[in-house]
XYZ file of C-alpha atoms in Angstrom:
692
model
C 159.367 174.761 70.714
C 162.170 176.930 72.440
C 162.120 178.147 76.033
C 163.548 180.823 78.207
C 163.794 180.069 81.920
C 164.088 182.239 84.935
C 165.277 180.600 88.115
C 165.052 182.377 91.543
C 166.586 180.555 94.674
C 164.718 181.669 97.812
C 165.422 180.709 101.525
C 162.661 177.971 101.241
C 161.822 177.269 97.602
C 163.602 177.519 94.226
C 161.230 178.796 91.654
C 161.458 178.037 88.017
C 159.526 179.817 85.194
C 159.749 178.849 81.587
C 158.444 180.983 78.709
C 157.768 179.389 75.460
C 158.384 181.228 72.117
C 154.683 182.054 71.942
C 154.615 183.509 75.286
C 152.886 180.559 77.290
C 154.338 179.718 80.566
C 154.875 176.953 82.951
C 156.015 177.168 86.564
C 157.624 174.766 89.119
C 158.990 174.790 92.424
C 161.497 172.648 94.514
C 162.826 172.814 98.050
C 165.985 174.996 98.094
C 169.113 172.851 98.923
C 170.993 175.212 101.149
C 174.318 173.030 101.347
C 174.482 173.298 97.374
C 171.855 175.583 95.638
C 172.716 173.935 92.295
C 171.017 170.757 93.316
C 167.794 172.414 94.176
C 168.085 174.316 90.727
C 168.366 171.039 88.862
C 165.556 169.437 90.972
C 163.392 172.395 89.842
C 164.346 172.004 86.218
C 163.525 168.340 86.358
C 160.119 169.029 87.883
C 159.552 171.755 85.081
C 160.522 169.193 82.300
C 158.193 166.684 83.763
C 155.257 169.058 83.597
C 156.162 169.725 80.184
C 156.155 165.923 79.292
C 159.959 166.149 78.626
C 162.964 164.766 80.248
C 165.659 167.260 81.645
C 168.295 166.809 78.649
C 165.287 167.389 76.252
C 164.112 170.549 78.109
C 167.587 172.052 78.236
C 168.330 171.296 74.669
C 165.417 173.338 73.685
C 166.251 176.209 76.082
C 167.841 179.278 74.660
C 168.575 181.353 77.733
C 168.433 180.777 81.612
C 168.498 183.976 83.879
C 169.363 183.197 87.406
C 168.993 184.900 90.772
C 171.198 183.734 93.522
C 171.467 184.159 97.296
C 175.048 182.638 97.515
C 176.675 186.084 98.189
C 173.772 187.173 100.553
C 173.998 184.164 102.744
C 177.719 184.415 102.951
C 177.560 187.972 104.229
C 174.513 187.390 106.578
C 175.916 184.171 108.043
C 179.512 185.314 107.947
C 180.459 182.324 105.900
C 182.541 183.831 103.170
C 186.222 183.394 102.248
C 189.223 184.080 104.492
C 190.366 187.384 103.040
C 193.579 189.297 103.179
C 193.702 193.040 102.543
C 196.667 194.843 101.030
C 196.354 198.638 101.413
C 198.605 201.561 101.487
C 201.115 201.638 104.482
C 199.363 203.090 107.402
C 195.809 202.872 106.394
C 194.880 199.225 107.397
C 192.473 200.381 110.043
C 190.031 202.091 107.488
C 187.745 199.150 107.560
C 187.293 199.670 111.432
C 187.154 203.388 111.376
C 184.261 203.599 109.030
C 183.336 207.214 108.496
C 183.766 207.984 112.115
C 180.086 207.137 112.964
C 178.304 204.129 114.522
C 175.247 202.703 112.776
C 173.419 203.793 115.742
C 175.323 206.811 116.925
C 173.450 207.523 120.284
C 173.661 203.852 121.429
C 176.547 204.147 123.803
C 176.750 200.432 124.547
C 176.664 199.296 120.939
C 179.618 197.202 120.137
C 181.590 198.109 116.964
C 180.772 195.822 113.978
C 183.218 193.064 113.413
C 185.235 193.705 110.099
C 185.335 190.954 107.486
C 189.141 191.022 107.577
C 190.824 190.673 110.974
C 193.589 193.181 111.864
C 196.373 190.623 111.520
C 195.357 189.924 107.800
C 195.252 193.571 106.857
C 198.856 194.424 105.749
C 200.370 197.758 104.734
C 202.289 198.127 101.391
C 204.785 201.087 100.740
C 203.328 203.115 97.855
C 201.499 206.281 97.439
C 199.291 207.789 94.779
C 198.289 211.355 94.903
C 194.599 212.804 94.742
C 195.357 213.765 91.025
C 196.920 210.446 90.151
C 200.472 211.355 90.432
C 202.854 208.671 91.884
C 204.227 210.215 95.167
C 206.037 206.724 96.151
C 206.494 203.818 93.854
C 205.069 200.598 94.534
C 207.502 198.454 96.679
C 207.032 195.124 94.729
C 209.545 193.212 97.187
C 207.184 194.335 100.136
C 204.125 193.105 98.207
C 205.767 189.702 97.679
C 206.544 189.524 101.277
C 202.995 190.242 102.413
C 201.740 187.699 99.927
C 204.050 185.013 101.566
C 202.486 186.041 104.830
C 198.944 185.736 103.435
C 199.791 182.281 101.926
C 200.987 181.146 105.293
C 197.646 182.329 106.858
C 195.851 180.122 104.165
C 193.782 183.045 102.662
C 191.374 182.214 100.002
C 190.909 185.783 98.623
C 192.983 188.850 98.572
C 191.447 192.448 98.354
C 193.671 195.218 97.210
C 192.714 198.813 97.951
C 195.199 201.662 97.721
C 194.612 205.278 98.365
C 193.376 207.192 95.330
C 193.632 204.187 93.059
C 190.417 205.384 91.397
C 192.597 208.077 89.751
C 195.497 205.749 88.854
C 195.182 202.107 89.143
C 198.640 201.124 88.200
C 199.757 199.994 91.425
C 196.653 198.012 92.112
C 196.856 196.365 88.803
C 200.544 195.410 89.130
C 199.658 193.928 92.646
C 196.979 191.848 91.041
C 199.638 190.384 88.750
C 201.720 189.573 91.676
C 198.845 187.957 93.455
C 198.139 185.768 90.386
C 202.030 184.934 90.205
C 202.493 183.980 93.975
C 199.222 182.853 95.001
C 197.788 181.070 91.941
C 193.993 180.183 92.280
C 193.462 182.607 94.993
C 190.552 185.001 94.225
C 191.736 188.658 93.810
C 189.638 191.789 94.017
C 191.028 195.357 93.248
C 189.179 198.586 94.362
C 189.823 200.300 90.924
C 187.833 197.489 89.162
C 185.046 197.151 91.879
C 184.335 200.671 92.782
C 186.603 203.289 91.043
C 185.321 206.282 92.888
C 186.131 208.664 95.608
C 185.541 207.764 99.463
C 187.895 205.406 100.849
C 185.770 203.572 103.310
C 183.062 202.859 100.781
C 185.735 201.596 98.365
C 187.704 199.608 100.768
C 184.591 198.061 102.393
C 182.900 197.325 98.903
C 186.328 195.635 97.739
C 186.540 193.487 100.755
C 182.878 192.355 100.330
C 183.692 191.351 96.829
C 186.611 189.253 98.055
C 184.681 187.825 100.709
C 181.811 186.449 98.670
C 183.805 186.001 95.420
C 185.223 182.393 96.008
C 181.845 180.896 97.119
C 180.131 182.517 94.160
C 182.742 181.366 91.694
C 182.477 177.780 92.969
C 178.797 177.743 92.855
C 178.320 179.352 89.425
C 181.096 177.146 88.014
C 179.334 174.033 89.458
C 176.033 175.115 88.172
C 177.284 175.963 84.599
C 179.144 172.563 84.482
C 175.960 170.902 85.718
C 173.677 172.547 83.247
C 176.115 171.931 80.337
C 176.292 168.099 81.378
C 172.513 167.946 81.258
C 172.339 169.295 77.803
C 172.214 173.062 78.098
C 174.165 175.055 75.362
C 172.263 178.342 75.650
C 173.178 181.596 77.381
C 173.457 181.594 81.208
C 172.914 184.944 82.918
C 172.899 186.226 86.519
C 170.738 189.130 87.663
C 172.553 191.702 89.604
C 171.228 194.181 92.412
C 170.425 196.824 89.998
C 168.077 194.556 87.897
C 170.508 194.072 85.066
C 171.705 190.790 83.832
C 175.312 189.820 83.220
C 177.172 186.666 81.944
C 178.798 184.285 84.390
C 182.385 185.734 84.097
C 181.166 189.362 85.043
C 179.114 188.012 87.863
C 182.041 186.255 89.346
C 184.139 189.270 88.877
C 181.853 191.559 90.685
C 180.333 189.229 93.220
C 179.262 192.018 95.540
C 176.860 193.174 92.976
C 174.710 190.120 93.634
C 173.678 190.629 97.203
C 170.258 191.598 96.117
C 170.150 189.209 93.143
C 166.829 187.478 93.663
C 164.825 190.349 95.154
C 165.908 192.623 92.051
C 164.035 190.144 89.703
C 160.869 190.818 91.900
C 161.104 194.511 91.414
C 161.491 194.082 87.746
C 158.524 191.693 87.652
C 156.547 194.184 89.757
C 157.121 197.078 87.515
C 156.217 194.997 84.362
C 153.016 193.769 86.092
C 152.107 197.286 87.102
C 152.606 198.391 83.349
C 150.169 195.697 82.353
C 147.502 196.842 84.877
C 148.080 200.523 83.943
C 149.545 201.512 87.234
C 152.281 204.240 87.847
C 152.539 203.804 91.610
C 152.778 200.522 93.395
C 154.318 199.142 96.531
C 155.950 195.790 95.736
C 155.535 193.331 98.582
C 157.555 190.158 98.123
C 156.842 187.742 101.048
C 158.807 184.420 100.739
C 159.792 181.747 103.120
C 162.606 183.489 104.977
C 162.169 187.306 104.306
C 159.976 190.095 102.942
C 161.317 192.559 100.592
C 159.551 195.959 100.240
C 160.211 198.848 97.734
C 158.615 201.691 95.906
C 157.637 202.163 92.335
C 156.977 205.803 91.538
C 155.886 206.788 88.003
C 156.954 203.418 86.800
C 160.524 203.518 88.000
C 162.420 202.299 91.099
C 165.114 204.408 92.725
C 168.709 203.004 92.595
C 170.775 203.495 95.755
C 174.432 203.027 96.775
C 173.676 203.806 100.495
C 173.101 200.394 101.739
C 174.692 197.805 103.934
C 174.065 194.018 104.091
C 174.873 192.245 107.302
C 176.346 195.250 108.962
C 178.792 195.727 105.992
C 178.746 198.558 103.591
C 178.218 197.720 99.919
C 178.394 200.947 98.033
C 177.402 199.468 94.558
C 174.205 200.731 93.058
C 171.259 198.543 93.799
C 167.389 198.728 93.701
C 166.250 200.570 96.822
C 164.800 197.655 98.738
C 164.041 197.275 102.341
C 164.459 193.499 103.671
C 162.968 192.478 106.908
C 163.139 189.085 108.624
C 159.458 188.145 108.065
C 158.394 185.296 106.019
C 156.354 182.056 106.121
C 159.179 180.396 107.790
C 159.631 182.920 110.501
C 159.724 181.394 113.918
C 157.501 182.399 116.927
C 159.098 182.422 120.200
C 158.821 183.518 123.954
C 162.149 184.741 125.123
C 163.491 184.407 128.713
C 161.859 187.641 129.745
C 158.361 186.208 128.579
C 158.236 188.513 125.548
C 156.436 187.081 122.386
C 158.067 187.764 119.059
C 158.069 186.376 115.477
C 161.220 186.333 113.426
C 163.760 187.268 112.326
C 164.957 183.710 112.795
C 163.612 181.283 110.242
C 163.111 177.674 109.854
C 164.429 178.118 106.299
C 164.109 175.172 103.765
C 165.183 172.556 106.160
C 163.606 171.449 108.465
C 161.002 174.239 107.609
C 157.609 174.647 109.280
C 156.395 172.020 111.531
C 153.620 171.265 109.021
C 156.111 170.209 106.199
C 156.903 167.257 108.487
C 160.768 167.609 107.939
C 161.758 167.612 111.641
C 160.655 171.312 112.431
C 159.620 171.748 116.228
C 159.048 175.490 116.508
C 155.911 177.188 115.293
C 156.144 179.544 112.138
C 153.906 181.936 110.178
C 152.983 179.191 107.769
C 152.003 176.908 110.667
C 149.805 179.660 112.085
C 148.107 180.196 108.585
C 147.340 176.526 108.471
C 145.793 176.467 112.042
C 143.713 179.520 111.132
C 142.277 177.662 108.127
C 144.019 179.694 105.186
C 145.949 176.603 103.996
C 144.406 173.553 102.500
C 146.271 170.557 104.290
C 145.516 168.298 101.193
C 146.120 170.799 98.476
C 149.648 172.174 99.346
C 151.871 172.663 96.177
C 148.944 171.391 94.106
C 148.192 168.404 96.115
C 151.709 166.875 95.827
C 152.385 167.535 99.471
C 150.281 166.945 102.631
C 150.657 169.289 105.582
C 150.903 167.699 109.107
C 147.898 169.297 111.058
C 148.256 167.161 114.098
C 151.825 168.059 114.871
C 151.159 171.718 114.193
C 148.394 171.793 116.482
C 150.325 170.154 119.253
C 153.267 172.714 118.959
C 150.914 175.499 118.563
C 148.903 174.522 121.794
C 152.210 174.521 123.621
C 153.016 177.966 122.447
C 149.520 179.142 123.406
C 150.032 177.664 126.950
C 152.940 179.743 127.337
C 151.102 182.908 126.198
C 148.131 182.068 128.377
C 145.903 181.461 125.248
C 144.704 178.669 123.327
C 145.842 177.025 119.916
C 143.717 179.616 117.791
C 144.789 182.541 119.981
C 148.589 181.584 119.567
C 148.108 181.296 115.773
C 146.167 184.583 115.391
C 148.860 186.283 117.478
C 151.499 185.194 115.167
C 149.438 186.304 112.100
C 148.851 189.625 113.714
C 152.210 190.406 114.858
C 153.875 189.495 111.456
C 151.529 191.734 109.715
C 152.293 194.660 111.977
C 156.153 194.195 111.518
C 155.564 194.115 107.697
C 153.351 197.112 107.827
C 156.083 199.024 109.761
C 158.560 198.219 106.880
C 156.099 199.867 104.548
C 155.993 203.003 106.908
C 159.792 203.149 106.815
C 159.708 203.121 102.930
C 156.831 205.530 102.593
C 155.712 207.827 105.593
C 159.318 208.323 106.892
C 160.208 209.638 103.439
C 157.176 211.811 103.025
C 155.406 209.481 100.714
C 151.788 208.759 101.247
C 151.067 205.020 100.944
C 147.416 205.520 100.249
C 148.340 206.891 96.841
C 149.640 203.388 95.888
C 148.472 199.905 95.098
C 150.015 196.956 96.968
C 151.593 194.599 94.652
C 151.692 191.205 96.449
C 153.902 188.335 95.381
C 156.013 185.678 96.555
C 154.391 182.374 97.832
C 153.367 183.842 101.205
C 152.191 187.400 100.163
C 148.602 186.512 99.228
C 147.506 185.592 102.678
C 148.850 188.700 104.261
C 148.527 191.308 101.582
C 145.022 192.599 102.484
C 145.556 192.681 106.152
C 148.835 194.905 105.494
C 146.834 197.080 103.074
C 144.183 197.709 105.578
C 146.860 198.643 108.325
C 148.394 201.132 105.982
C 145.089 202.667 104.528
C 146.010 201.285 101.131
C 142.749 200.856 99.167
C 143.888 198.552 96.391
C 145.920 195.235 96.168
C 147.053 193.625 93.082
C 147.971 189.860 92.898
C 149.350 188.952 89.454
C 148.981 185.579 87.874
C 152.644 184.716 88.508
C 152.646 185.909 92.048
C 154.372 182.959 93.562
C 157.161 183.063 91.094
C 157.194 186.792 90.140
C 160.934 187.118 90.859
C 161.809 184.234 88.453
C 159.231 185.809 85.911
C 160.634 189.195 86.185
C 164.173 188.105 85.532
C 163.107 187.232 81.974
C 162.270 190.912 81.530
C 165.638 192.158 82.788
C 168.063 193.946 80.364
C 171.776 193.341 79.826
C 173.334 196.031 81.540
C 176.968 197.199 82.273
C 177.708 200.300 84.503
C 180.783 202.203 84.709
C 181.609 205.132 87.107
C 184.435 207.380 87.462
C 185.088 210.060 90.200
C 185.743 213.515 88.510
C 185.543 215.908 91.349
C 185.211 219.565 89.941
C 182.903 222.634 90.370
C 180.590 223.170 87.415
C 181.713 226.694 87.164
C 185.163 225.536 86.050
C 183.890 223.081 83.276
C 182.974 223.683 79.682
C 180.354 221.833 77.512
C 183.025 220.298 75.479
C 185.043 219.098 78.483
C 182.070 217.527 80.132
C 181.008 216.019 76.836
C 184.433 214.592 76.280
C 184.454 212.909 79.750
C 181.093 211.335 79.101
C 182.274 210.129 75.669
C 185.508 208.563 77.207
C 183.415 206.716 79.918
C 180.930 205.605 77.245
C 183.621 204.144 75.016
C 185.177 202.244 77.864
C 181.819 200.873 78.895
C 181.189 199.806 75.401
C 184.568 198.155 75.154
C 184.065 196.236 78.545
C 180.404 195.290 78.565
C 180.759 192.076 76.621
C 177.681 192.565 74.425
C 176.981 194.538 71.312
C 174.204 195.775 68.910
C 172.525 192.903 67.043
C 169.341 192.910 64.791
C 166.313 193.278 67.153
C 168.654 194.219 70.028
C 169.827 197.892 69.761
C 172.093 199.173 72.621
C 170.980 202.053 74.711
C 172.883 204.337 77.157
C 171.910 205.900 80.303
C 173.851 208.909 81.660
C 173.790 210.185 85.315
C 176.088 212.298 87.638
C 176.406 212.330 91.515
C 176.285 215.928 92.463
C 176.296 218.147 95.502
C 176.500 221.846 96.685
C 180.041 222.984 97.424
C 179.710 222.685 101.307
C 177.728 219.446 101.404
C 179.286 216.211 102.462
C 176.832 213.985 100.495
C 175.999 213.586 97.003
C 172.642 212.954 95.192
C 172.166 210.932 92.022
C 171.024 212.991 89.158
C 169.637 211.305 86.160
C 170.637 213.065 82.731
C 168.377 210.720 80.568
C 166.726 212.714 77.975
C 169.560 215.383 78.031
C 171.066 216.063 74.609
C 174.840 215.680 75.274
C 175.871 217.363 72.112
C 173.603 220.326 72.598
C 174.801 223.899 73.664
C 174.626 224.610 77.391
C 175.218 221.213 78.637
C 176.811 222.221 81.898
C 173.922 224.669 82.626
C 171.413 222.000 81.700
C 173.108 219.422 84.154
C 173.162 222.100 86.978
C 169.353 222.723 86.327
C 168.779 219.039 86.642
C 170.667 218.954 89.992
C 168.804 221.923 91.260
C 165.513 220.380 90.460
C 166.316 217.012 91.790
C 167.620 218.615 95.139
C 164.247 220.510 95.532
C 162.309 217.392 94.858
C 164.249 215.501 97.495
C 164.736 218.156 100.126
C 162.072 220.729 99.325
C 164.663 223.613 98.546
C 167.401 224.470 96.029
C 170.194 227.082 95.916
C 170.591 228.072 92.442
C 173.374 230.638 93.224
C 175.396 228.219 95.313
C 178.489 226.431 93.848
C 177.666 222.955 92.524
C 180.204 220.139 92.318
C 180.175 216.975 90.150
C 181.671 214.109 92.075
C 181.071 210.935 90.009
C 180.020 210.482 86.350
C 178.242 207.333 85.434
C 177.400 205.486 82.231
C 175.173 202.484 81.722
C 175.116 200.371 78.431
C 171.869 198.582 78.244
C 170.455 196.048 75.811
C 167.372 193.750 75.879
C 168.014 189.985 75.540
C 167.813 188.875 71.879
C 164.938 186.590 72.669
C 162.838 189.570 73.973
C 161.153 189.982 77.192
C 158.498 188.201 79.298
C 155.002 189.171 78.479
C 151.580 188.553 79.286
C 151.358 184.748 79.603
C 148.864 181.870 79.395
C 149.708 178.696 81.222
C 150.787 175.818 79.185
C 148.652 173.692 81.283
C 146.679 174.230 84.485
C 145.682 171.758 87.294
C 142.269 170.833 87.510
C 140.110 173.470 89.173
C 138.201 172.217 92.156
C 134.481 173.532 92.385
C 133.686 176.377 94.785
C 133.305 175.081 98.400
C 133.321 176.319 101.852
C 135.544 175.740 105.010
C 135.988 177.255 108.424
C 138.693 179.880 109.001
C 139.540 182.480 111.612
C 139.583 186.090 110.456
C 140.003 188.905 112.791
C 139.804 186.656 115.702
C 136.347 185.424 114.632
C 135.696 181.843 113.517
C 133.521 181.896 110.317
C 132.567 179.981 107.267
C 134.513 181.261 104.129
C 134.085 180.525 100.398
C 136.973 178.701 98.669
C 137.426 179.267 95.054
C 140.096 177.824 92.634
C 141.925 180.734 90.858
C 142.032 178.790 87.669
C 138.205 178.534 87.507
C 137.549 182.263 87.830
C 136.929 184.240 84.566
C 137.779 187.903 83.668
C 135.279 190.249 85.231
C 133.993 187.758 87.905
C 133.926 189.321 91.324
C 134.508 187.617 94.590
C 133.359 188.963 97.806
C 135.006 188.356 101.119
C 135.242 186.375 103.251
C 136.851 184.167 100.851
C 139.989 182.194 99.984
C 141.296 181.937 96.467
C 143.626 179.024 95.883
C 146.110 178.212 93.021
C 148.950 175.620 93.123
C 151.523 177.773 94.651
C 149.811 180.451 96.624
C 146.523 181.297 98.489
C 144.820 184.776 98.672
C 142.927 185.649 101.659
C 139.884 188.251 101.331
C 138.437 189.793 104.641
C 134.745 190.100 105.021
C 134.651 193.604 103.389
C 137.134 192.906 100.522
C 136.072 192.478 96.962
C 138.361 190.795 94.364
C 137.769 191.259 90.608
C 139.580 189.094 88.231
C 141.078 191.702 86.063
C 142.656 189.208 83.472
C 143.083 185.473 83.598
C 144.814 184.697 86.832
C 144.984 188.323 87.995
C 143.207 189.766 91.004
C 142.335 193.328 91.616
C 141.253 193.650 95.129
C 139.376 196.607 96.792
C 140.274 196.519 100.413
C 137.610 197.024 103.001
C 135.031 197.755 100.192
C 136.741 200.983 99.202
C 136.110 202.230 95.865
C 139.049 202.136 93.382
C 140.474 205.580 92.795
C 141.692 206.786 89.615
C 144.943 208.327 90.988
C 145.860 205.060 92.371
């Protein structure tokens, strides 16, 4: 038997999924070890091995592939615990990081303090050199000045150096020579150059993304090296991949080189898993809802695809690499409930994290969380948590919840119900930002609930949004790790090539794409093999001549060798512009700003598919318990998910439990078992609609 393993490190738990050669699966969870995530990964793998009746070396010896989603870069950015970075830039331009694009994130907030740059001003040093916009050298690189600045950075004990010169995207020679000097004079210091990280026009985005890459790079390098060494020492000899923010997977050296591309590593696996689950259910439009212990990620799947966007920031810092269009909010099972000094009640974004975690975990937590509220309301079985391997502390939770209720002028149940309602409203508002604010009607979609905490909250949020259908897949609690095993190897390359289409010829545009494709093939690190052909995706970022922003235009399906290529690309742009903004201007000049090529290959071992569990815990017979739903205390039916058969219908109020998640049905909800372990829920008794 051989296995492929997906590993997703979350804020509270580390999820591990193994898929055997015949498609059967086994899952395991272990608490995330925030001081060193690799320990939690090995703990999860050891737990998985035990469930398979193996020891860890034996399991890893039979493992051909591990795909990993990590939050190391994300945490470094959000917590401002990255490397001490020095920035070398063209003389006179060291303040680009503070100038941004001339706008504040909230431009009408006159009291808003400017965001603190990742590199302090004294570590942003100018270097005499100048490249013109067309790549011509206006002033040669002053190597003596570079060496002098490196001595200053060494004295400042920097751990990483970012190099971002003007117009380096057109001519990277000065940046590459500077990187050589960094390696010579600061050996072992991580170096990030903008012409490798983001070789495209717009200096602030390029500078910021390069600095982010340097800021998170040393921590990511240290972690991935430690993990790789630990796995090899334990007997793993297969391929280790990391999933990037755009949903593609790469090998360890590429992930270390481009650490900024891992800031949405874990959530990207969830989007891939949600899309695959949607296909298995025959759905084109779904709202992925990933609620874990620390945060909730929300996205859109339209016609089976998820948009990629380079317009995002993480922790108040611009990261202009393409990533899945995901909204992350501070709402999870570990979100803390609190009353501030003004007497206002709030839940999140602060979280209890993995340690100490919620009060009910009995690890020293003292402040009520969403998970504690779910326990008090009767949604969680205190004796059956994690399949009965952990018992929840009800007494301590009730004491803390009663104290919170006293501060709110209500009782224990009222405080818990308030937490439940408020966190649901916050998550529903997140969906409104992703849908209604963009002109998308959420009622046309099905909600895809996954992550350990989503099942309890999914139907309440769907009801709040008017969404008639909720899907909870079999692998809901570990869908991100499962989805990683369906991710493709992917290498993207972008080049700025600003020109009006009226000045282009078909042959010229074709040659530019061909050169970019050849470079991507040379640098991608993988190649076509039997059973794994290479695919290519082409796109362009385009705008009308008087616009200051570009839109991404997919050129997939366009024959690059056909006559009329430039006209066809223009037509794609006009159609996409009208789709986004309800109008197009066919007679207006059109500019191509960036050309992009992606080389894609599926893993040799194939992708994750429909899975039957290698083993299931013994299913408890149906029974009842008291729970509070909608503020009313009532008796609810409790079913074991493993005992339900395809076609079986469960009417609410009910709780459906599995080892790692619980699904709550309100009194008017009806859940149909669509396939083993999969729930298809009609919310509020609504009829399922074909268009959904």
